[in-house]
mmCIF file with all atom_site columns, C-alpha atoms in Angstrom:
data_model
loop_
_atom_site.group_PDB
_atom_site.id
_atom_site.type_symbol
_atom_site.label_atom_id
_atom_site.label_alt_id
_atom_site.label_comp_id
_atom_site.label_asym_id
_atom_site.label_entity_id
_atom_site.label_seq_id
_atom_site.pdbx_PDB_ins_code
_atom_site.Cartn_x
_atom_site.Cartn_y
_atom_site.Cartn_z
_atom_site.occupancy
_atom_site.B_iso_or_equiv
_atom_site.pdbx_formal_charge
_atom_site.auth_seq_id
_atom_site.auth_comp_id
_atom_site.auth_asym_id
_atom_site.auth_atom_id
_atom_site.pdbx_PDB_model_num
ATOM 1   C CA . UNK A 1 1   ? 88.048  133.822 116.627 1.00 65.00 ? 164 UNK A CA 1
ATOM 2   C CA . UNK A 1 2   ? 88.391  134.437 120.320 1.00 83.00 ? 165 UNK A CA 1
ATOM 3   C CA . UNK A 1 3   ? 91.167  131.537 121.135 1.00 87.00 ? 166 UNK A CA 1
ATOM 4   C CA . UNK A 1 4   ? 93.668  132.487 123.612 1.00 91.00 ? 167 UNK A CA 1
ATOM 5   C CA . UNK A 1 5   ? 95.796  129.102 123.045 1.00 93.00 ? 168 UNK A CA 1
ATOM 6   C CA . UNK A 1 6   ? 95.851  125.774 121.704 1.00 95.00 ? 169 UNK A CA 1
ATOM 7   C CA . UNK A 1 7   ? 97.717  123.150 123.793 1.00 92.00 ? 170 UNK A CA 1
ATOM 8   C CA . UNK A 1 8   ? 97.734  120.146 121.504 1.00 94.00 ? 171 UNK A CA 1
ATOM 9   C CA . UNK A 1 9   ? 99.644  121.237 118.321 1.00 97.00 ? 172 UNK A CA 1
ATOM 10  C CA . UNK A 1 10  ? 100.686 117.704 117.241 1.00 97.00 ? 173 UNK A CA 1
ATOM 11  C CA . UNK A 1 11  ? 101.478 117.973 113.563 1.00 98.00 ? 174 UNK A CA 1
ATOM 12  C CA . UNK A 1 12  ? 102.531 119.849 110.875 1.00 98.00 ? 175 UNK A CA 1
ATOM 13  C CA . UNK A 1 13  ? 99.831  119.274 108.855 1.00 98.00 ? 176 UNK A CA 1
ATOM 14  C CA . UNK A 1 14  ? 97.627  120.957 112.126 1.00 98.00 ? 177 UNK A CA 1
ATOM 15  C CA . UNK A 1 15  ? 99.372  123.488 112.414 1.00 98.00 ? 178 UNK A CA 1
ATOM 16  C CA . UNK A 1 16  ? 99.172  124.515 108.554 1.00 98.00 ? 179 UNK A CA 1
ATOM 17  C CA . UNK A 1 17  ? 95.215  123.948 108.968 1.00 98.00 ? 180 UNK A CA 1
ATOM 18  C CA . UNK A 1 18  ? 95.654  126.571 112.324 1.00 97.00 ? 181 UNK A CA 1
ATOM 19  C CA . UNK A 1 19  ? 97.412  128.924 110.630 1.00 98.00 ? 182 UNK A CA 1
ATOM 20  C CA . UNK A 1 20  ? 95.151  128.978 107.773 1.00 97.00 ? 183 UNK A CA 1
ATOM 21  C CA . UNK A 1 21  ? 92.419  129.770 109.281 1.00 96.00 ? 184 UNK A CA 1
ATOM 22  C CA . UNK A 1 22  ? 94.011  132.199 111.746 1.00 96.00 ? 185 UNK A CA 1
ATOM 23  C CA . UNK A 1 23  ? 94.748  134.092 108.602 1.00 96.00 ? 186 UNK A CA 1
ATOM 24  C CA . UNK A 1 24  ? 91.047  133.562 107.439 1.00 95.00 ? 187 UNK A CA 1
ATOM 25  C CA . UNK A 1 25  ? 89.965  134.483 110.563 1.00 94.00 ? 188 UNK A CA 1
ATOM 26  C CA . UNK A 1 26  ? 91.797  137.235 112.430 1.00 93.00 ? 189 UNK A CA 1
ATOM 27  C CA . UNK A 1 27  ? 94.476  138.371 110.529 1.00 90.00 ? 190 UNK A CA 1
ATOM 28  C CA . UNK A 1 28  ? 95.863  140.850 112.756 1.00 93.00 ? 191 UNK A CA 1
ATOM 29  C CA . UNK A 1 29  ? 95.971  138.596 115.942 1.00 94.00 ? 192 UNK A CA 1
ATOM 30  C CA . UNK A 1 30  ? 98.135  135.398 115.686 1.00 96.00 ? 193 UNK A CA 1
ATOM 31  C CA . UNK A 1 31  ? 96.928  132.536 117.555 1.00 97.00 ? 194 UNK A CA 1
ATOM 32  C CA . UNK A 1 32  ? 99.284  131.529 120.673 1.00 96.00 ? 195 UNK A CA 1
ATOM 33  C CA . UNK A 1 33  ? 100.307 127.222 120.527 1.00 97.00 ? 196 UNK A CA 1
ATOM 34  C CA . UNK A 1 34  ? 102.285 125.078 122.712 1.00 96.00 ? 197 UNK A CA 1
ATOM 35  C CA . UNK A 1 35  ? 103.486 121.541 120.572 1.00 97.00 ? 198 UNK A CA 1
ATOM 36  C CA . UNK A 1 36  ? 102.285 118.579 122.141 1.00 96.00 ? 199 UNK A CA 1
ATOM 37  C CA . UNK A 1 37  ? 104.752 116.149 122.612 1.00 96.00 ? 200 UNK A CA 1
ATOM 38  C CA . UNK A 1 38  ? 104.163 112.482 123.320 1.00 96.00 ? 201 UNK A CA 1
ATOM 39  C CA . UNK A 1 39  ? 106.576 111.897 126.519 1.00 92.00 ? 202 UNK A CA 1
ATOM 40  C CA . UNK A 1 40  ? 105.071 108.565 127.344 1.00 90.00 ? 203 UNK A CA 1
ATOM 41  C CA . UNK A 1 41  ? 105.580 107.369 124.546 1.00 91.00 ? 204 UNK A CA 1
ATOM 42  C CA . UNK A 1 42  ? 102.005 105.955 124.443 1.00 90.00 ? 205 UNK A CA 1
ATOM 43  C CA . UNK A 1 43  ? 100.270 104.979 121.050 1.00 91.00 ? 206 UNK A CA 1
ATOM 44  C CA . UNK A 1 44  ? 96.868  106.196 122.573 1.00 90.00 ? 207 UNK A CA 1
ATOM 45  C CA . UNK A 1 45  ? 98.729  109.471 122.861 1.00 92.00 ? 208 UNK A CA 1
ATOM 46  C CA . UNK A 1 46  ? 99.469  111.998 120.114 1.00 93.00 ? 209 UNK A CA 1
ATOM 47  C CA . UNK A 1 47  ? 102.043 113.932 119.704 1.00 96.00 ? 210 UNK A CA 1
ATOM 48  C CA . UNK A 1 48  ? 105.768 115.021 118.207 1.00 97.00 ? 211 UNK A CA 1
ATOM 49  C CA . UNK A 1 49  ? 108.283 112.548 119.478 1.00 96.00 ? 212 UNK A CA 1
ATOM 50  C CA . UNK A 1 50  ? 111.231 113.911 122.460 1.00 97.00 ? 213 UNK A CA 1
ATOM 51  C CA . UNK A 1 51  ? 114.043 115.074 120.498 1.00 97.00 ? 214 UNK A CA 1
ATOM 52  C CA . UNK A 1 52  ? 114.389 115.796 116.957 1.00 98.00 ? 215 UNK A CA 1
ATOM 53  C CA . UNK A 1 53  ? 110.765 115.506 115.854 1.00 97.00 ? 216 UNK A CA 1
ATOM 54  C CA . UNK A 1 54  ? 109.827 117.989 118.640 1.00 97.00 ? 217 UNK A CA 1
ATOM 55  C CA . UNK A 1 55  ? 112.279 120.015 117.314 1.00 97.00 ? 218 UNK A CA 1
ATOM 56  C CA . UNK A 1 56  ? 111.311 120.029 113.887 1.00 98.00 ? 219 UNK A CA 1
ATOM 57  C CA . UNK A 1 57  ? 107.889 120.564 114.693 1.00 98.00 ? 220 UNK A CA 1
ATOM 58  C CA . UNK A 1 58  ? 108.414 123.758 117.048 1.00 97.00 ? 221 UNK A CA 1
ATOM 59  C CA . UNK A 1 59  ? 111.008 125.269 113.807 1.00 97.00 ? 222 UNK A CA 1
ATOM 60  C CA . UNK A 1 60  ? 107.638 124.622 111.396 1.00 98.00 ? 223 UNK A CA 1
ATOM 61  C CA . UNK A 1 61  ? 105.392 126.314 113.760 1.00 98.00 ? 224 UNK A CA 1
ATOM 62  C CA . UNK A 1 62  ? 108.192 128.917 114.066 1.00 96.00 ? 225 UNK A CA 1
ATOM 63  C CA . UNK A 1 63  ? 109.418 129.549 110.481 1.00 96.00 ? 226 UNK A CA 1
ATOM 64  C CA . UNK A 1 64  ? 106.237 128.247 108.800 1.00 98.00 ? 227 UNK A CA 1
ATOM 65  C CA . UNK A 1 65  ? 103.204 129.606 110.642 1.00 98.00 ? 228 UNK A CA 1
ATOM 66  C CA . UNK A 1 66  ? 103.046 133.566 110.575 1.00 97.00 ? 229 UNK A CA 1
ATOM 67  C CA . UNK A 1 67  ? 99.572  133.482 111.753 1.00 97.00 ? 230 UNK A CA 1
ATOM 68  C CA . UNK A 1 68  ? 100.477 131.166 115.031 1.00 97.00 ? 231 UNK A CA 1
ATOM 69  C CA . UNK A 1 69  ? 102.963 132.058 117.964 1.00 95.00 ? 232 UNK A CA 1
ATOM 70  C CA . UNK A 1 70  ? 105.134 129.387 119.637 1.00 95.00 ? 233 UNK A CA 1
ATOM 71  C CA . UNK A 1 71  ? 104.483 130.122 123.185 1.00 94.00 ? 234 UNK A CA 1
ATOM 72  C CA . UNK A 1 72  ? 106.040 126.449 124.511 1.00 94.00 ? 235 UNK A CA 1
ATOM 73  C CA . UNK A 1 73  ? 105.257 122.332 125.084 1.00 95.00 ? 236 UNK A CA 1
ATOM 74  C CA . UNK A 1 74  ? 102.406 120.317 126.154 1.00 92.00 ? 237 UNK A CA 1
ATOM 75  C CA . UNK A 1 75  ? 102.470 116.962 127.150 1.00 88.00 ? 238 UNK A CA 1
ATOM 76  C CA . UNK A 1 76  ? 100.047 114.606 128.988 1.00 85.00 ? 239 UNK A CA 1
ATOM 77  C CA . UNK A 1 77  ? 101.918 112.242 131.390 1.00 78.00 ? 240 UNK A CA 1
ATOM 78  C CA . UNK A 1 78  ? 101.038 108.718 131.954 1.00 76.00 ? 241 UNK A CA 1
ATOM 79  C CA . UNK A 1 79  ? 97.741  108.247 133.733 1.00 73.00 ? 242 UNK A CA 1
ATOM 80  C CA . UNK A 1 80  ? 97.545  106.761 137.842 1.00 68.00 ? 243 UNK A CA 1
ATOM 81  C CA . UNK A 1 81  ? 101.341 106.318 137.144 1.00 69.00 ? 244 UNK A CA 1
ATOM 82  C CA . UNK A 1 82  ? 104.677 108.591 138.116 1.00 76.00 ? 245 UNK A CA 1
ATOM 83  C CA . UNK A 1 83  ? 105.066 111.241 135.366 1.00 74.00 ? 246 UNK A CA 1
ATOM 84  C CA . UNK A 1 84  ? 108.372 112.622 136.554 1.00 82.00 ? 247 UNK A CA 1
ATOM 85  C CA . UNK A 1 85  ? 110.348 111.398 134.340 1.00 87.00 ? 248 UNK A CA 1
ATOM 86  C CA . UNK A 1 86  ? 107.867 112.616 131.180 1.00 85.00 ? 249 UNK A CA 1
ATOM 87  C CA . UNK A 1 87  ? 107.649 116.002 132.876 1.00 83.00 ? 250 UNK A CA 1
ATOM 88  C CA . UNK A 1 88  ? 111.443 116.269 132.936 1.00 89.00 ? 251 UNK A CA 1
ATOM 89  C CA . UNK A 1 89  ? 111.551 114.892 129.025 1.00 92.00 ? 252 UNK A CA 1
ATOM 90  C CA . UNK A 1 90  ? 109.473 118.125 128.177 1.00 90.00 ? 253 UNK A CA 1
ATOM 91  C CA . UNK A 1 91  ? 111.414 120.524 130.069 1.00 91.00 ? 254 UNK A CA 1
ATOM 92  C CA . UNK A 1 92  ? 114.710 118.825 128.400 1.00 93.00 ? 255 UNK A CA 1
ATOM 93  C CA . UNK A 1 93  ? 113.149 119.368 125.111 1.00 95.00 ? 256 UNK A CA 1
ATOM 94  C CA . UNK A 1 94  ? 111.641 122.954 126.122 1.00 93.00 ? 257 UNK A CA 1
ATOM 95  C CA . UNK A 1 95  ? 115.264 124.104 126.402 1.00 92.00 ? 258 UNK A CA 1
ATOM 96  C CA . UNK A 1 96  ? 116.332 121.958 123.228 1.00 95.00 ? 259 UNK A CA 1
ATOM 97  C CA . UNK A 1 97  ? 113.773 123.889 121.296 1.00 95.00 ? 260 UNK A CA 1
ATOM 98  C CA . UNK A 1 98  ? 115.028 127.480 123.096 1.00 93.00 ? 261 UNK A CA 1
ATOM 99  C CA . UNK A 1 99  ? 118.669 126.605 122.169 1.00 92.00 ? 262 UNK A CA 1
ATOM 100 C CA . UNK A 1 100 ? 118.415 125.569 118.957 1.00 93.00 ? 263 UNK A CA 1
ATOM 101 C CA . UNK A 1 101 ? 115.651 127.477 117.454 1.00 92.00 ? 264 UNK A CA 1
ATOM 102 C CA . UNK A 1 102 ? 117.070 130.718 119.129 1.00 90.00 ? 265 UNK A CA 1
ATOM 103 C CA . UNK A 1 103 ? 113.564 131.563 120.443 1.00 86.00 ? 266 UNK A CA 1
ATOM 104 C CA . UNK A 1 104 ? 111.920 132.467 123.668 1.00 75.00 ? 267 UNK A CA 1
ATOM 105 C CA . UNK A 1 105 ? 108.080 133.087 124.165 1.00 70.00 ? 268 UNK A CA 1
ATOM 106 C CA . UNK A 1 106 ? 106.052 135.982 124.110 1.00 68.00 ? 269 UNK A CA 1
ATOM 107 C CA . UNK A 1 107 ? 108.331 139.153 126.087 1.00 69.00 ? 270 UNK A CA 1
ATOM 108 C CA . UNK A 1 108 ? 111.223 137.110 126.181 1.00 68.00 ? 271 UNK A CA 1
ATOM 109 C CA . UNK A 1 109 ? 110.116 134.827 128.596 1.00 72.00 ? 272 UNK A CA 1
ATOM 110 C CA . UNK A 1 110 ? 110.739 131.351 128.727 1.00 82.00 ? 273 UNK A CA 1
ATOM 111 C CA . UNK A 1 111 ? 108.670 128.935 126.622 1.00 92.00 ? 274 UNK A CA 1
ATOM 112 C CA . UNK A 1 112 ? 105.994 127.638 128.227 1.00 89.00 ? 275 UNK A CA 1
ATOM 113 C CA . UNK A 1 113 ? 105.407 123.997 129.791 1.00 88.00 ? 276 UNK A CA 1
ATOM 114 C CA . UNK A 1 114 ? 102.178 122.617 130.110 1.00 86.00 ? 277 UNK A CA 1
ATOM 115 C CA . UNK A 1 115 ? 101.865 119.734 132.159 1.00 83.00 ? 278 UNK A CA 1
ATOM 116 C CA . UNK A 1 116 ? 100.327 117.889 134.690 1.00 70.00 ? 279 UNK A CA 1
ATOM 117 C CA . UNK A 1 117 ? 96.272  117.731 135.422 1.00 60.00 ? 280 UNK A CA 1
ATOM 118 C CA . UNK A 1 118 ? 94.341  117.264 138.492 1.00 52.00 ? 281 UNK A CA 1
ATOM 119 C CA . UNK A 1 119 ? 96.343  114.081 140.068 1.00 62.00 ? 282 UNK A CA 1
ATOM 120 C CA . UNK A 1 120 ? 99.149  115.304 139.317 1.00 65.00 ? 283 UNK A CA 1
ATOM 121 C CA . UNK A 1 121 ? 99.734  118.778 139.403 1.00 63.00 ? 284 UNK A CA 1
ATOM 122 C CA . UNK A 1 122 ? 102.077 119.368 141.979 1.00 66.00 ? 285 UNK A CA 1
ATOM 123 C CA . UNK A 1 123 ? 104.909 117.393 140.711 1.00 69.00 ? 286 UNK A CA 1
ATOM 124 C CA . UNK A 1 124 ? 104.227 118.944 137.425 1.00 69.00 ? 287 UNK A CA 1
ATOM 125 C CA . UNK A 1 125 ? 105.067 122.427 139.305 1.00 75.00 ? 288 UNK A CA 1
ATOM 126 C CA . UNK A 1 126 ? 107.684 120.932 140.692 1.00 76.00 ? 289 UNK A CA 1
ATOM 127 C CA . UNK A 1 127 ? 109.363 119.525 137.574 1.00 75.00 ? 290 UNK A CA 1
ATOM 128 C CA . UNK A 1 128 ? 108.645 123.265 136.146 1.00 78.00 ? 291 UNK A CA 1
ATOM 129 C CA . UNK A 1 129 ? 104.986 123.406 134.570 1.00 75.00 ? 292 UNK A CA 1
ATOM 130 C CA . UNK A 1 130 ? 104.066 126.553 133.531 1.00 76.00 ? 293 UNK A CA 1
ATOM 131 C CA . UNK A 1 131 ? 100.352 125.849 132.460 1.00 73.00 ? 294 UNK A CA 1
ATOM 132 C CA . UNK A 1 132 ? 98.436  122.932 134.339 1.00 71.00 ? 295 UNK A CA 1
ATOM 133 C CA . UNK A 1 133 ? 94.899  121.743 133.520 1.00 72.00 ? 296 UNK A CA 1
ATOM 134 C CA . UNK A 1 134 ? 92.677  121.031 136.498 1.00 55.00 ? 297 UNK A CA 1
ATOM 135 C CA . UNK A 1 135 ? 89.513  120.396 135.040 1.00 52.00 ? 298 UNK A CA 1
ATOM 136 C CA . UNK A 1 136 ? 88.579  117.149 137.050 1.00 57.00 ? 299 UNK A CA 1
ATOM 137 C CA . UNK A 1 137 ? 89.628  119.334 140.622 1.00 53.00 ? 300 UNK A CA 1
ATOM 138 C CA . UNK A 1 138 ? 87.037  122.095 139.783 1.00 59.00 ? 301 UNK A CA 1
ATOM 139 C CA . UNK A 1 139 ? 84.203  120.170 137.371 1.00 63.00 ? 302 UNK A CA 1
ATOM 140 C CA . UNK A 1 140 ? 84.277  116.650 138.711 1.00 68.00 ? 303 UNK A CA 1
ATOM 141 C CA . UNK A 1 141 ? 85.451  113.779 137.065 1.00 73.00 ? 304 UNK A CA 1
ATOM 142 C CA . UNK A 1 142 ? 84.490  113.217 133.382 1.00 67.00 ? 305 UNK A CA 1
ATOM 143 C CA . UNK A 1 143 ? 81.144  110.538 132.995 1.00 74.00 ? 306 UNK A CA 1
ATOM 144 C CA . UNK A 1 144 ? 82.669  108.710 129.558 1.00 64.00 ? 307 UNK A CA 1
ATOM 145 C CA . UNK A 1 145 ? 79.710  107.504 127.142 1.00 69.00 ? 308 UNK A CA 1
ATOM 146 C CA . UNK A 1 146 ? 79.945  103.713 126.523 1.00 63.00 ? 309 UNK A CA 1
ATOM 147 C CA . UNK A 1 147 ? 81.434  102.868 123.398 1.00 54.00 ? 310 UNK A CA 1
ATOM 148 C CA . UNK A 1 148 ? 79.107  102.439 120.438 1.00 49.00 ? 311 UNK A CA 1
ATOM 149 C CA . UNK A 1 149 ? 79.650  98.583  120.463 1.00 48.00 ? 312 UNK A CA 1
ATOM 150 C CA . UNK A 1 150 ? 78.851  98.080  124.334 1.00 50.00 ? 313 UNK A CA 1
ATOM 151 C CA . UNK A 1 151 ? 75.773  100.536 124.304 1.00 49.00 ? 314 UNK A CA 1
ATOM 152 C CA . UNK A 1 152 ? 74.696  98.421  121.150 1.00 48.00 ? 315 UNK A CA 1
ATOM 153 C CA . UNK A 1 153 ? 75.119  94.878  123.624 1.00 50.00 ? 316 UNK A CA 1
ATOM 154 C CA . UNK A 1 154 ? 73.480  96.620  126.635 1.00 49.00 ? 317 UNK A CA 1
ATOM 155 C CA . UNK A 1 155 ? 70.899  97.711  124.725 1.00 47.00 ? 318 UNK A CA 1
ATOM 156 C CA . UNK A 1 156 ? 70.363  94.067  122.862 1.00 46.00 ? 319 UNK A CA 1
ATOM 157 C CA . UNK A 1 157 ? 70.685  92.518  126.542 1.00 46.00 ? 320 UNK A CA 1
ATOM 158 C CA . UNK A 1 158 ? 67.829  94.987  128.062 1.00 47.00 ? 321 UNK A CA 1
ATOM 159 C CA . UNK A 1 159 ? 65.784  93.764  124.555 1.00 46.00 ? 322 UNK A CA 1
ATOM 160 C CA . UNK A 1 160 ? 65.881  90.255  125.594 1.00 45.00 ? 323 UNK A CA 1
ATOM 161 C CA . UNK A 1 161 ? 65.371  91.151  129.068 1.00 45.00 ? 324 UNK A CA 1
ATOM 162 C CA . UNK A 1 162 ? 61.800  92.467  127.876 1.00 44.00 ? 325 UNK A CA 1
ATOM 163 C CA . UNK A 1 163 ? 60.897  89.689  125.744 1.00 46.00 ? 326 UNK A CA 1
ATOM 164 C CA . UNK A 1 164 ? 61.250  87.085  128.450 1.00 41.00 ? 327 UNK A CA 1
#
């Protein structure tokens, strides 16, 4: 109940399950969302695809969502690489989405762009991010648990460790 914004509106279907429970929820405060769009064009990624699927997205967010505010795009570049050319892709479709859905975020401000983390931030800024997430700069880096299947062979190795 005490969102300020989701970043990583990726589907219709998530948005519909947003808005629902927006409406369940807190009625009388819509819930501010940016669409995540999948600039890389990585299949690890999520997200609407550049162009008309980003568009289509934002105008059922827009149109279909009464509960949930279009406040602008997310995307997550590629990682250890040169985004530049992803954060340009969302800013190209940020002003796609203004033009043709006739909308501008909260105040009449531009919609927002939210790209660029830690590594990268500046040349997010640069390229016109709005929103950046830091995380990693202020917290440290992220300790990732081993998958299930490599914990299960470390563990098996460390058994027959023991038993020798």
């Amino acid at each position: 109940p005490n969102l300020f914004v989701v970043e990583s509106v990726d589907s219709a279907k998530l948005a519909k399950k947003l808005d629902n429970a927006v409406k369940a929820s807190r009625p009388d405060r819509p819930l501010r969302v940016m669409a995540q769009v999948n600039t890389s064009g990585e299949a690890s990624k999520s997200g609407a695809e550049p162009g008309d699927d980003a568009v289509e997205l934002c105008r059922y967010i827009d149109k279909e969502c009464e509960n949930l505010v279009l406040v602008g795009l997310m995307t997550i570049g590629r990682y250890g690489e040169d985004c530049s050319d992803c954060f340009e892709c969302l800013a190209t479709n940020r002003d796609r989405v203004a033009e043709e859905l006739s909308i501008t975020g909260p105040g009449g401000a531009a919609l927002e762009l939210s790209m660029g983390m830690s590594a990268d931030y500046v040349q997010a800024t640069q390229c016109g991010s709005t929103n950046v997430r830091v995380g990693s700069s202020i917290f440290g880096s992220r300790a990732y648990k081993a998958s299930s299947a490599a914990a299960d062979d470390a563990n098996a190795a460390k058994a027959a460790a023991s038993a020798v």
